[in-house]
Short mmCIF file of C-alpha atoms in Angstrom, two decimals:
data_model
loop_
_atom_site.label_atom_id
_atom_site.label_comp_id
_atom_site.label_asym_id
_atom_site.label_seq_id
_atom_site.Cartn_x
_atom_site.Cartn_y
_atom_site.Cartn_z
CA MET A 1 35.15 14.12 12.18
CA LYS A 2 34.16 10.73 11.14
CA HIS A 3 30.35 10.31 11.21
CA ASN A 4 28.97 6.91 12.14
CA ASN A 5 25.91 6.14 10.49
CA PRO A 6 24.27 2.62 11.94
CA VAL A 7 21.51 2.81 9.12
CA LYS A 8 22.75 1.85 5.83
CA VAL A 9 20.44 2.67 3.18
CA PRO A 10 20.97 1.07 -0.12
CA LYS A 11 21.84 2.95 -3.11
CA LEU A 12 19.60 3.19 -6.05
CA SER A 13 20.45 2.41 -9.54
CA ILE A 14 18.83 3.92 -12.50
CA LYS A 15 17.01 0.68 -13.09
CA ASP A 16 15.78 0.85 -9.50
CA ILE A 17 14.55 4.65 -10.02
CA ALA A 18 13.02 3.47 -13.39
CA LEU A 19 11.19 0.55 -11.60
CA ILE A 20 10.15 3.06 -8.56
CA GLY A 21 8.66 5.25 -11.20
CA ILE A 22 6.79 2.47 -12.85
CA MET A 23 5.65 1.15 -9.61
CA SER A 24 4.48 4.45 -8.62
CA ALA A 25 2.48 5.14 -11.83
CA THR A 26 0.87 2.10 -11.65
CA LEU A 27 -0.52 2.63 -8.07
CA ILE A 28 -1.67 6.14 -9.23
CA ALA A 29 -3.26 4.51 -12.68
CA GLY A 30 -4.67 1.70 -10.48
CA LYS A 31 -6.34 4.30 -8.23
CA MET A 32 -7.86 6.34 -10.96
CA ALA A 33 -8.90 3.26 -13.04
CA LEU A 34 -11.27 2.01 -10.18
CA PHE A 35 -13.38 5.17 -9.68
CA LEU A 36 -15.97 3.55 -7.33
CA PRO A 37 -16.07 4.61 -3.68
CA ASN A 38 -13.53 2.59 -1.56
CA ILE A 39 -12.98 0.00 -4.25
CA GLU A 40 -9.18 0.19 -5.11
CA ILE A 41 -6.40 -1.86 -6.22
CA VAL A 42 -3.63 0.06 -4.55
CA SER A 43 -3.78 -2.78 -1.60
CA LEU A 44 -3.03 -5.75 -3.70
CA LEU A 45 -0.28 -3.68 -5.97
CA ILE A 46 1.16 -2.62 -3.05
CA ILE A 47 1.17 -6.37 -1.46
CA ILE A 48 2.46 -7.75 -5.04
CA PHE A 49 5.15 -5.13 -5.24
CA THR A 50 6.57 -5.89 -1.87
CA LEU A 51 6.46 -9.48 -2.36
CA THR A 52 8.16 -8.94 -5.90
CA PHE A 53 10.51 -6.04 -5.53
CA GLY A 54 11.04 -5.90 -1.52
CA TYR A 55 12.30 -2.48 0.00
CA LYS A 56 12.05 -0.64 -2.93
CA VAL A 57 8.20 -0.53 -2.42
CA PHE A 58 8.46 2.09 0.49
CA TYR A 59 10.23 4.53 -2.14
CA SER A 60 7.00 4.19 -4.36
CA ILE A 61 4.69 4.60 -1.73
CA ALA A 62 6.41 7.93 -0.97
CA VAL A 63 6.21 8.83 -4.71
CA PHE A 64 2.45 7.75 -5.08
CA THR A 65 1.41 9.63 -1.90
CA CYS A 66 3.29 12.87 -3.09
CA ILE A 67 1.87 12.57 -6.53
CA GLU A 68 -1.97 12.12 -4.88
CA THR A 69 -1.33 15.36 -3.16
CA PHE A 70 -0.34 17.10 -6.32
CA ILE A 71 -3.55 15.87 -7.99
CA TRP A 72 -6.05 16.10 -4.86
CA GLY A 73 -4.36 18.76 -2.55
CA MET A 74 -2.91 18.51 0.84
CA GLY A 75 -5.05 17.11 3.47
CA LEU A 76 -4.96 14.99 6.86
CA TRP A 77 -5.29 11.75 4.38
CA PHE A 78 -1.70 12.60 3.22
CA ILE A 79 -0.37 11.80 6.65
CA MET A 80 -2.29 8.76 6.72
CA TYR A 81 -1.54 7.57 3.24
CA ILE A 82 2.33 7.61 4.59
CA TYR A 83 1.92 5.43 7.54
CA ILE A 84 -0.97 3.22 6.21
CA TRP A 85 0.58 2.09 3.05
CA THR A 86 3.90 1.65 4.69
CA LEU A 87 2.26 -0.63 7.42
CA LEU A 88 0.74 -2.62 4.62
CA ALA A 89 4.19 -3.15 3.07
CA ILE A 90 5.56 -4.29 6.39
CA ILE A 91 2.72 -6.65 7.02
CA THR A 92 3.28 -8.17 3.51
CA TYR A 93 7.03 -8.30 4.22
CA LEU A 94 6.51 -10.17 7.46
CA PHE A 95 4.54 -12.92 5.76
CA ARG A 96 6.30 -12.76 2.41
CA LYS A 97 6.86 -16.60 2.52
CA GLN A 98 2.94 -17.08 1.75
CA ASP A 99 1.66 -17.28 -1.82
CA SER A 100 -1.80 -18.08 -1.20
CA ALA A 101 -4.59 -16.29 -2.99
CA TRP A 102 -6.66 -16.73 0.00
CA PHE A 103 -4.07 -15.51 2.49
CA TRP A 104 -3.68 -12.45 0.64
CA SER A 105 -7.30 -11.66 0.26
CA ILE A 106 -7.79 -11.95 3.86
CA VAL A 107 -4.89 -9.91 4.61
CA SER A 108 -6.19 -7.29 1.97
CA GLY A 109 -9.86 -7.36 3.29
CA LEU A 110 -8.78 -6.92 6.77
CA PHE A 111 -6.47 -3.93 5.76
CA GLY A 112 -9.71 -2.61 4.26
CA LEU A 113 -11.75 -3.02 7.01
CA CYS A 114 -9.21 -1.52 9.45
CA PHE A 115 -8.35 1.34 7.01
CA GLY A 116 -10.61 3.84 8.81
CA ALA A 117 -9.54 2.86 12.14
CA LEU A 118 -5.88 3.37 11.17
CA GLY A 119 -6.57 6.81 9.68
CA SER A 120 -8.33 8.10 12.80
CA ILE A 121 -5.15 7.95 14.49
CA VAL A 122 -4.28 11.14 12.74
CA TYR A 123 -7.49 12.63 14.17
CA LEU A 124 -6.69 10.94 17.55
CA VAL A 125 -3.61 13.46 17.81
CA ILE A 126 -5.25 16.60 16.29
CA GLY A 127 -8.69 16.30 17.92
CA GLY A 128 -8.56 13.92 20.65
CA VAL A 129 -10.52 10.73 21.34
CA LYS A 130 -13.88 11.71 20.76
CA THR A 131 -12.91 13.34 17.11
CA ALA A 132 -10.91 10.01 16.25
CA PHE A 133 -13.73 8.04 17.32
CA ALA A 134 -16.41 10.04 15.48
CA TRP A 135 -14.58 9.96 12.41
CA TRP A 136 -13.77 6.05 12.69
CA ILE A 137 -17.66 5.13 13.35
CA ALA A 138 -18.89 7.65 10.39
CA GLY A 139 -16.60 5.37 8.11
CA ILE A 140 -17.35 1.91 9.09
CA PRO A 141 -19.77 1.46 6.13
CA TRP A 142 -16.96 2.70 4.03
CA ASP A 143 -14.58 0.38 5.62
CA VAL A 144 -16.75 -2.48 4.73
CA THR A 145 -17.03 -1.50 1.23
CA HIS A 146 -13.11 -1.33 1.18
CA CYS A 147 -12.70 -4.67 2.98
CA ILE A 148 -15.10 -6.30 0.33
CA GLY A 149 -13.71 -4.76 -2.78
CA ASN A 150 -10.11 -5.53 -1.41
CA PHE A 151 -10.91 -9.11 -0.78
CA VAL A 152 -12.61 -9.79 -3.87
CA LEU A 153 -9.89 -7.96 -6.04
CA ALA A 154 -7.24 -9.87 -4.13
CA LEU A 155 -8.87 -13.30 -4.57
CA PHE A 156 -9.45 -13.15 -8.26
CA LEU A 157 -6.01 -10.77 -9.34
CA TYR A 158 -3.69 -12.04 -6.83
CA LYS A 159 -2.43 -15.19 -8.72
CA PRO A 160 -2.41 -13.56 -12.31
CA LEU A 161 -0.64 -10.23 -11.18
CA MET A 162 1.85 -12.36 -9.46
CA THR A 163 2.65 -14.48 -12.44
CA VAL A 164 2.88 -11.43 -14.57
CA PHE A 165 5.26 -9.74 -11.95
CA ARG A 166 7.58 -12.45 -11.29
CA LYS A 167 8.05 -12.73 -15.24
CA LEU A 168 8.53 -8.92 -15.43
CA LYS A 169 11.27 -9.10 -12.49
CA ARG A 170 13.48 -11.69 -14.50
CA PHE A 171 13.89 -8.41 -16.97
CA TYR A 172 14.74 -6.40 -14.14
#
């Protein structure tokens, strides 16, 4: 019996696998390098990787999330990371024609501000509306910090990092 698969999954070359490994390692190193609570460069890197390497970012998000789980252990955050980082990549892809540091700073800042609300979806499923709402409200100060950190990092690092990754893409 012939199997009709309507979804075409692109085959990955050895270069693609190496690139995904490098992107994943960069996400892990970036997360660990900025040790301040809720100040992270992962959001900006996912934006840049999406703009530069397209769909391959989804593989690196999966690898990044798995490695984070190996480091920190399994928790509800694992589920959050899968859909939250994927959502950022999708949003980035939808606005991929934009090349303004201000634009990506605003997107990154808003993403940081919404991180807790997006993360509370897991708690909505597990504990109901009250649990999700309490979890989200308790995290608002952290979301504000996340917003400011994301905005500032993207504002100052978007252009230099895009310049570097555009040059690196030529070798890929």
